[in-house]
Amino acid sequence: MRRSVISAAVLVLAGLSAYPALAAPAASAVTQTTTQLPRTVRPTHYALSITPDAKAASFAATIAIDIDVLEATSRITLNATELSFTNAQLTGADGKGTPRKASITLDAKNETASFGFEQPLAKGHYRLLLDYSGKIGTQAEGLFALDYDNGGAKQRALYTQFENSAARRMIPSWDEPLYKATFALQATVPAGEMAVSNMPVAKTSTLADGRQLVTFAQSPKMSTYLLFFGLGQFERATTVVDGTELGVITQKGALPQAKFALDSSGAVLREFNDYFGVKYPLPKLDNIAAPGNSNFFDAMENWGAIFTFEHAILLDPAFSTQRDKQDAFSNAAHEMAHQWFGDLVTMDWWDELWLNEGFASWMEARTMARLHPEWKTATAAVGVRESAMASDAMATTHPVVQHVATVEQASQAFDVITYSKGQAVIGMLEDYVGETAWRDGVRAYMKGHAYGSTRSDDLWREIEKSAGKPVTQIAHDFTLQAGVPLIRVDAVECVAGKSVVALSQGEFTRDQPDKKPRSWHVPVTLQLGTDGSPTRALVSGGKTSVTMPGCGPVLLNAGQNGYYRSVYAPAAFSALASQFGKLAAIDQLGLLSDTWALGMVGLQPVSDFLDLAAATPISAEPVVWRNIAGTLSGINSHFKDEPARQKRFASFAIARLAPLMAQLGWDAKAGELDTTAPLRQQLIGTLSDLGDAPTIAEARRRYAAKDSDPTALPAALRKLVMAIVAGNADAPTWEALHSAALAEKSPMIKDQLYELLAISKDEALAKRALALALTSEPGQTVSASMIGAVSGPHPDLAFDFALANLSKVNSLVEANIRATFFPALAQGSGNAATIAKIEAYANANLEKGSRRGADTAVARIMYRLKIRAERLPAIDVWLAKQQS
């Protein structure tokens, strides 16, 4: 699953960086894995026949489930929620024999249905036959409907989203990842509509009433959360790669926007077939693009039928940017990686979710760097690491491998630690054992566990066999315990032409300065000077000493593959900073990021980062300037509510960035590199966020000229310019944007226009956007996104509004993320009084084990208050010195 992210334009204006037939499992594994169901019965096959009624928002279904009764029992319990059963009976395994009628007991709290029998069932094979009905929802969970405007015609399409625990909303099932089974799906659908599932259509017949009965081929063994069904007015484009039929499915008329996704999928499939050493096993692989939005996810890896929201996969030449193109590739690569890591081999329980998500995130980044070197995306690994460390250094963090006991906890596991820290740790371990050894270990893991379920140690065993060196201890340190190691360069001595480097290990924390450090085995890479050969070492037991040939500045974490903070003794930092301009771009990013993070917690002067930013030459790589611009924007946001101090800082930041912007210009030049456009967007967005009058004026000029001058708003700038105009809108401008949203025919553009209405800095307009979000006008899946967008500039306003309309907002948010959605609205607040409001909400609405989102929001507010009190004065002093 690809987590949902806010659009790049909104991120910039919010002051954020642009960087977010093999054996089945052994029986012993079953008894060791967490479950919320009795282990007395196991499914082997589901034969489902469903008749959806899109207009009535309901469905009727029958299902025959082949089961193995593992020990005598008089009750069969499985997962079901919001389903109504009219009949339940049991027959022999072949469907023969006298049916046994079952009593039906529903447990809404635990989301189960139990079927009781007068006489106990002996061990053996049976078939459970159920007749039932259910609801078609309006949010992306279970079987849901999306309404959209297609060229003026109102349409409704149906889709499913089952991860993590929503298959039970459509299928009475053992809805846990370990319970793998085969699926045979049959659907009765209106004539002229396309039905889609994991497997190809095996047969279509016309019924007496004109409807179509569509039968899909049987699936391989898979977990319930990977089943997919879609129905609507669709179009499909296909190609064949390595014997697999690849397809992209869109609403009618949108197929041309899917060409890049289809072409990219072919290149990625070839790469993955080779890398994993196991060919993609299904006959087809579709990517289904759907209008709408979700606050939980952008895409989902259903085996053979990936689901992706249109904004995350389609490219519209009228407004799609280079970043959109890269995001579309990333989304496709991420979900395709899951076809192996997650679908073919599945974690046995949600504790090990990172095996799915961390690996897919790492594979998407690796594959994009390999297939599109012109994008120069390898440096993005630093941003991924930083996003993970920002959370991992807080008291509210958790280990990568975490205990999950409830459905809500499973939903909360889809976070930056699972994805980004998982990705960063994999990158570090691959660097430690070597690319070839890592790949060979992954191949052995895939072959040995295909169609089964695993835990992390199953992977570590294969990597150790392949690499011939210990890796499990390092892996355990970084996945079974939380936190960020801190590696100190305590001293560098030049002795007889060699550098003797003294290293020690602590722990980097943002909000626990007196915490006793944890201990890790940390693989480190050092480099002498700016182009020396790397020297590798393992820091264990808290310290080590490394001898390197030659003398000069020492760079720690050369290549930035390590998951740790690097801090230098003052003399060692000064020596390295003097060579900053000569470092590789990725190491410049690493030094900037470490220096800023350390300055924010008082382990290094804040001025060290500002000195580096002030001395960076205009000729530095675009990705370095994007980092600097994003950080300056973040600093500016900390001065919110203090206009005089903010203006002083903004003047410095504008003076630093404006010359680079003047050199780039607003319009793309012929032959410019692919890395230039993202920098241009970053600079324009950051300068507008800093309140730079010329930038805001130029954005307004271009927006006003869009109808008379076709060159005023090129696709690369359209969304960004509109975001600047919306963020700085007055009432007439807001009304004009609202009218544009109402008139827009493209669902993808329409959704983005409604979100732009919600980012105004003007509080009165923000209140109008909130009121609009509670109407039916924006669409059921966009309203919550609007409330979330308001929380960027107005966190307290959005949070208070959501609480005041709790029941209504709950209906606009998927049930599995409500526990995190509401606190997240407030986490950008700088108001200490908001903490009590979050805690009151949590006490009244959340179970004790589901408070991670609330605790995280409180921790972030407290950290922001600490920054304001303890770090901003040092920035004021530095600015005063620059002006003297």
Coordinates of N, CA, C and O in Angstrom, one line a residue, residues 403-504:
H403 N 4.3 -4.9 18.1 CA 3.2 -5.8 18.5 C 1.9 -5.1 18.1 O 1.6 -4.0 18.5
V404 N 1.1 -5.8 17.4 CA -0.2 -5.3 17.0 C -1.3 -6.3 17.5 O -1.2 -7.5 17.3
A405 N -2.2 -5.7 18.3 CA -3.2 -6.6 19.0 C -4.6 -6.4 18.4 O -5.5 -7.2 18.6
T406 N -4.9 -5.2 17.8 CA -6.2 -4.9 17.4 C -6.2 -4.4 16.0 O -5.2 -4.0 15.4
V407 N -7.4 -4.3 15.4 CA -7.6 -3.8 14.0 C -7.1 -2.3 14.0 O -6.4 -1.9 13.0
E408 N -7.5 -1.5 15.0 CA -7.0 -0.1 15.0 C -5.5 0.0 15.0 O -4.9 0.8 14.4
Q409 N -4.9 -0.8 15.8 CA -3.4 -0.8 15.9 C -2.8 -1.2 14.6 O -1.8 -0.7 14.2
A410 N -3.4 -2.2 13.9 CA -2.9 -2.6 12.6 C -3.0 -1.4 11.6 O -2.0 -1.1 10.9
S411 N -4.0 -0.6 11.7 CA -4.2 0.6 10.8 C -3.1 1.6 11.1 O -2.6 2.2 10.2
Q412 N -2.8 1.8 12.4 CA -1.8 2.8 12.8 C -0.4 2.3 12.5 O 0.5 3.2 12.5
A413 N -0.2 1.1 12.2 CA 1.1 0.6 11.8 C 1.6 1.1 10.5 O 2.8 1.0 10.2
F414 N 0.7 1.6 9.6 CA 1.1 2.1 8.3 C 1.6 3.5 8.5 O 0.9 4.5 8.2
D415 N 2.8 3.6 9.1 CA 3.3 5.0 9.4 C 4.8 5.1 8.9 O 5.3 4.2 8.2
V416 N 5.4 6.2 9.2 CA 6.7 6.5 8.7 C 7.8 5.6 9.2 O 8.8 5.4 8.5
I417 N 7.6 5.0 10.4 CA 8.6 4.1 10.9 C 8.5 2.8 10.0 O 9.6 2.3 9.6
T418 N 7.3 2.3 9.8 CA 7.2 1.1 9.0 C 7.7 1.3 7.6 O 8.5 0.4 7.0
Y419 N 7.4 2.4 6.9 CA 7.8 2.6 5.6 C 9.2 3.2 5.5 O 10.1 2.5 4.9
S420 N 9.4 4.4 6.0 CA 10.7 5.1 5.8 C 11.8 4.5 6.6 O 13.0 4.4 6.1
K421 N 11.6 4.2 7.9 CA 12.7 3.6 8.6 C 13.0 2.2 8.0 O 14.2 1.8 7.9
G422 N 11.9 1.5 7.7 CA 12.2 0.2 7.1 C 13.0 0.3 5.9 O 13.9 -0.5 5.6
Q423 N 12.7 1.2 5.0 CA 13.4 1.4 3.8 C 14.9 1.8 4.1 O 15.8 1.3 3.4
A424 N 15.1 2.7 5.0 CA 16.4 3.1 5.3 C 17.3 2.0 5.9 O 18.5 1.8 5.6
V425 N 16.7 1.2 6.8 CA 17.4 0.1 7.4 C 17.8 -1.0 6.3 O 18.9 -1.5 6.3
I426 N 16.9 -1.2 5.4 CA 17.2 -2.2 4.3 C 18.4 -1.6 3.5 O 19.3 -2.4 3.1
G427 N 18.3 -0.4 3.2 CA 19.5 0.2 2.4 C 20.8 0.1 3.2 O 21.8 -0.2 2.5
M428 N 20.8 0.3 4.5 CA 22.0 0.2 5.3 C 22.5 -1.3 5.3 O 23.7 -1.5 5.1
L429 N 21.6 -2.2 5.4 CA 22.0 -3.6 5.5 C 22.5 -4.1 4.1 O 23.4 -4.9 4.1
E430 N 21.9 -3.7 3.0 CA 22.4 -4.1 1.7 C 23.8 -3.5 1.5 O 24.6 -4.2 1.0
D431 N 24.0 -2.3 1.9 CA 25.3 -1.7 1.8 C 26.3 -2.5 2.7 O 27.5 -2.6 2.3
Y432 N 25.9 -3.0 3.8 CA 26.8 -3.7 4.7 C 27.2 -5.1 4.1 O 28.4 -5.4 4.2
V433 N 26.2 -5.8 3.6 CA 26.6 -7.2 3.1 C 27.0 -7.2 1.6 O 27.6 -8.1 1.1
G434 N 26.6 -6.1 0.9 CA 27.0 -6.1 -0.5 C 25.7 -6.3 -1.4 O 24.9 -7.1 -1.1
E435 N 25.7 -5.6 -2.5 CA 24.5 -5.7 -3.4 C 24.2 -7.1 -3.9 O 23.1 -7.5 -3.9
T436 N 25.2 -7.8 -4.3 CA 25.0 -9.2 -4.9 C 24.6 -10.1 -3.8 O 23.6 -10.9 -4.0
A437 N 25.2 -10.1 -2.6 CA 24.8 -11.0 -1.6 C 23.4 -10.7 -1.1 O 22.6 -11.7 -0.8
W438 N 23.1 -9.5 -1.0 CA 21.7 -9.1 -0.6 C 20.7 -9.7 -1.6 O 19.7 -10.3 -1.2
R439 N 20.9 -9.4 -2.9 CA 20.0 -9.9 -3.9 C 19.9 -11.4 -3.9 O 18.7 -11.9 -4.0
D440 N 21.0 -12.1 -3.7 CA 20.9 -13.6 -3.7 C 20.1 -14.1 -2.5 O 19.4 -15.1 -2.6
G441 N 20.3 -13.4 -1.4 CA 19.5 -13.8 -0.2 C 18.0 -13.5 -0.4 O 17.2 -14.4 0.0
V442 N 17.7 -12.4 -1.1 CA 16.3 -12.1 -1.3 C 15.7 -13.2 -2.3 O 14.6 -13.7 -2.1
R443 N 16.5 -13.6 -3.3 CA 16.0 -14.6 -4.2 C 15.7 -15.9 -3.5 O 14.7 -16.6 -3.7
A444 N 16.6 -16.3 -2.6 CA 16.4 -17.6 -1.9 C 15.2 -17.5 -1.0 O 14.4 -18.4 -0.8
Y445 N 15.0 -16.3 -0.4 CA 13.8 -16.1 0.5 C 12.5 -16.2 -0.3 O 11.6 -16.9 0.1
M446 N 12.5 -15.6 -1.5 CA 11.3 -15.7 -2.4 C 11.0 -17.2 -2.8 O 9.9 -17.6 -2.7
K447 N 12.0 -17.9 -3.2 CA 11.8 -19.2 -3.7 C 11.4 -20.1 -2.5 O 10.6 -21.1 -2.7
G448 N 12.0 -19.9 -1.4 CA 11.8 -20.8 -0.2 C 10.4 -20.6 0.5 O 9.9 -21.5 1.2
H449 N 9.8 -19.4 0.3 CA 8.6 -19.1 1.0 C 7.4 -18.7 0.1 O 6.4 -18.1 0.6
A450 N 7.5 -18.9 -1.2 CA 6.5 -18.6 -2.1 C 5.1 -19.2 -1.7 O 5.1 -20.3 -1.3
Y451 N 4.1 -18.4 -1.7 CA 2.7 -18.7 -1.4 C 2.6 -19.0 0.1 O 1.5 -19.5 0.6
G452 N 3.6 -18.6 0.9 CA 3.5 -18.8 2.3 C 3.6 -17.5 3.1 O 3.5 -16.4 2.5
S453 N 3.8 -17.6 4.4 CA 3.9 -16.5 5.3 C 5.2 -16.5 6.1 O 5.7 -17.6 6.4
T454 N 5.7 -15.4 6.4 CA 7.0 -15.3 7.1 C 7.1 -14.3 8.2 O 6.2 -13.5 8.4
R455 N 8.3 -14.3 8.8 CA 8.7 -13.3 9.8 C 10.0 -12.8 9.3 O 10.7 -13.3 8.5
S456 N 10.4 -11.7 10.0 CA 11.7 -11.1 9.6 C 12.9 -12.0 9.6 O 13.8 -12.0 8.8
D457 N 12.9 -12.8 10.7 CA 14.1 -13.7 10.8 C 14.2 -14.7 9.7 O 15.3 -15.2 9.4
D458 N 13.1 -15.0 9.0 CA 13.2 -15.9 7.8 C 14.1 -15.2 6.7 O 14.8 -15.8 6.0
L459 N 13.9 -13.9 6.6 CA 14.7 -13.1 5.6 C 16.2 -13.0 6.1 O 17.1 -13.2 5.3
W460 N 16.4 -12.7 7.4 CA 17.8 -12.6 7.9 C 18.6 -13.9 7.7 O 19.8 -13.8 7.4
R461 N 17.9 -15.0 7.9 CA 18.6 -16.3 7.7 C 19.1 -16.4 6.3 O 20.3 -16.9 6.1
E462 N 18.3 -16.1 5.3 CA 18.7 -16.2 3.9 C 19.8 -15.2 3.6 O 20.7 -15.5 2.8
I463 N 19.7 -14.0 4.1 CA 20.8 -13.0 3.9 C 22.1 -13.5 4.4 O 23.2 -13.4 3.8
E464 N 22.1 -14.0 5.7 CA 23.3 -14.5 6.3 C 24.0 -15.6 5.5 O 25.2 -15.7 5.3
K465 N 23.1 -16.6 5.0 CA 23.6 -17.7 4.2 C 24.3 -17.1 2.9 O 25.4 -17.6 2.6
S466 N 23.7 -16.2 2.3 CA 24.2 -15.6 1.1 C 25.5 -14.8 1.3 O 26.4 -14.9 0.5
A467 N 25.5 -14.0 2.3 CA 26.6 -13.1 2.6 C 27.7 -13.7 3.3 O 28.9 -13.2 3.1
G468 N 27.5 -14.8 4.0 CA 28.6 -15.4 4.7 C 29.1 -14.5 5.9 O 30.3 -14.6 6.3
K469 N 28.3 -13.6 6.4 CA 28.7 -12.7 7.5 C 27.5 -12.5 8.3 O 26.3 -12.5 7.8
P470 N 27.7 -12.2 9.6 CA 26.5 -12.0 10.5 C 25.8 -10.7 10.2 O 26.4 -9.7 10.0
V471 N 24.5 -10.8 10.1 CA 23.7 -9.6 9.9 C 22.5 -9.6 10.9 O 21.9 -8.5 11.1
T472 N 22.1 -10.7 11.5 CA 20.9 -10.8 12.3 C 21.0 -9.9 13.5 O 20.0 -9.2 13.8
Q473 N 22.2 -9.8 14.1 CA 22.3 -9.0 15.3 C 22.1 -7.5 15.0 O 21.4 -6.8 15.7
I474 N 22.7 -7.1 13.9 CA 22.5 -5.7 13.4 C 21.0 -5.4 13.1 O 20.4 -4.4 13.5
A475 N 20.5 -6.4 12.3 CA 19.1 -6.2 11.9 C 18.1 -6.2 13.2 O 17.2 -5.4 13.2
H476 N 18.4 -7.0 14.1 CA 17.6 -7.0 15.4 C 17.7 -5.7 16.1 O 16.7 -5.1 16.6
D477 N 18.9 -5.1 16.2 CA 19.1 -3.9 16.9 C 18.3 -2.8 16.2 O 17.8 -1.9 16.9
F478 N 18.2 -2.8 14.9 CA 17.5 -1.7 14.2 C 16.0 -1.9 14.0 O 15.3 -1.0 13.6
T479 N 15.5 -3.1 14.1 CA 14.1 -3.4 13.9 C 13.3 -3.8 15.1 O 12.1 -3.6 15.2
L480 N 14.0 -4.3 16.2 CA 13.3 -4.8 17.4 C 13.4 -3.7 18.5 O 12.7 -3.9 19.5
Q481 N 14.2 -2.7 18.3 CA 14.1 -1.6 19.3 C 14.0 -0.3 18.5 O 14.4 -0.2 17.3
A482 N 13.4 0.7 19.1 CA 13.2 2.0 18.5 C 14.4 2.9 18.7 O 15.3 2.6 19.5
G483 N 14.4 4.0 18.1 CA 15.3 5.0 18.3 C 16.4 5.2 17.2 O 16.5 4.4 16.3
V484 N 17.2 6.3 17.4 CA 18.2 6.7 16.4 C 19.6 6.7 17.0 O 19.8 7.4 18.0
P485 N 20.5 5.8 16.6 CA 21.9 5.9 17.1 C 22.5 7.2 16.8 O 22.2 7.9 15.8
L486 N 23.4 7.7 17.7 CA 24.2 8.9 17.5 C 25.6 8.5 17.5 O 26.1 7.9 18.5
I487 N 26.3 8.7 16.4 CA 27.7 8.3 16.3 C 28.5 9.6 16.4 O 28.4 10.5 15.5
R488 N 29.4 9.7 17.4 CA 30.2 10.9 17.6 C 31.7 10.7 17.0 O 32.3 9.6 17.3
V489 N 32.1 11.6 16.3 CA 33.6 11.7 16.0 C 34.2 12.5 17.1 O 34.2 13.7 17.1
D490 N 34.7 11.8 18.1 CA 35.2 12.4 19.3 C 36.6 13.1 19.1 O 36.8 14.2 19.6
A491 N 37.4 12.5 18.2 CA 38.7 13.1 17.9 C 39.3 12.6 16.7 O 39.0 11.4 16.3
V492 N 40.0 13.4 15.9 CA 40.8 12.9 14.8 C 42.2 13.3 15.0 O 42.5 14.5 15.1
E493 N 43.1 12.3 15.0 CA 44.5 12.6 15.2 C 45.3 12.1 14.0 O 45.1 11.0 13.5
C494 N 46.2 13.0 13.5 CA 47.1 12.6 12.5 C 48.4 12.0 13.1 O 49.2 12.8 13.7
V495 N 48.6 10.8 12.9 CA 49.8 10.1 13.5 C 50.5 9.3 12.4 O 50.0 8.4 11.8
A496 N 51.8 9.8 12.1 CA 52.6 9.1 11.2 C 51.9 9.0 9.8 O 52.0 7.9 9.2
G497 N 51.3 10.0 9.4 CA 50.6 10.0 8.1 C 49.3 9.2 8.0 O 48.8 9.0 6.9
K498 N 48.8 8.9 9.2 CA 47.5 8.2 9.2 C 46.6 9.0 10.2 O 47.0 9.6 11.2
S499 N 45.3 8.9 9.9 CA 44.3 9.5 10.8 C 43.7 8.4 11.7 O 43.2 7.4 11.2
V500 N 43.8 8.7 13.0 CA 43.2 7.8 14.0 C 41.9 8.5 14.5 O 41.9 9.6 15.1
V501 N 40.8 7.9 14.2 CA 39.5 8.5 14.4 C 38.8 7.7 15.6 O 38.6 6.5 15.6
A502 N 38.5 8.5 16.7 CA 37.8 7.9 17.8 C 36.3 8.1 17.7 O 35.9 9.2 17.6
L503 N 35.6 7.0 17.7 CA 34.1 7.0 17.6 C 33.5 6.5 18.8 O 34.0 5.6 19.5
S504 N 32.3 7.1 19.2 CA 31.5 6.6 20.3 C 30.1 6.7 19.9 O 29.7 7.4 19.0

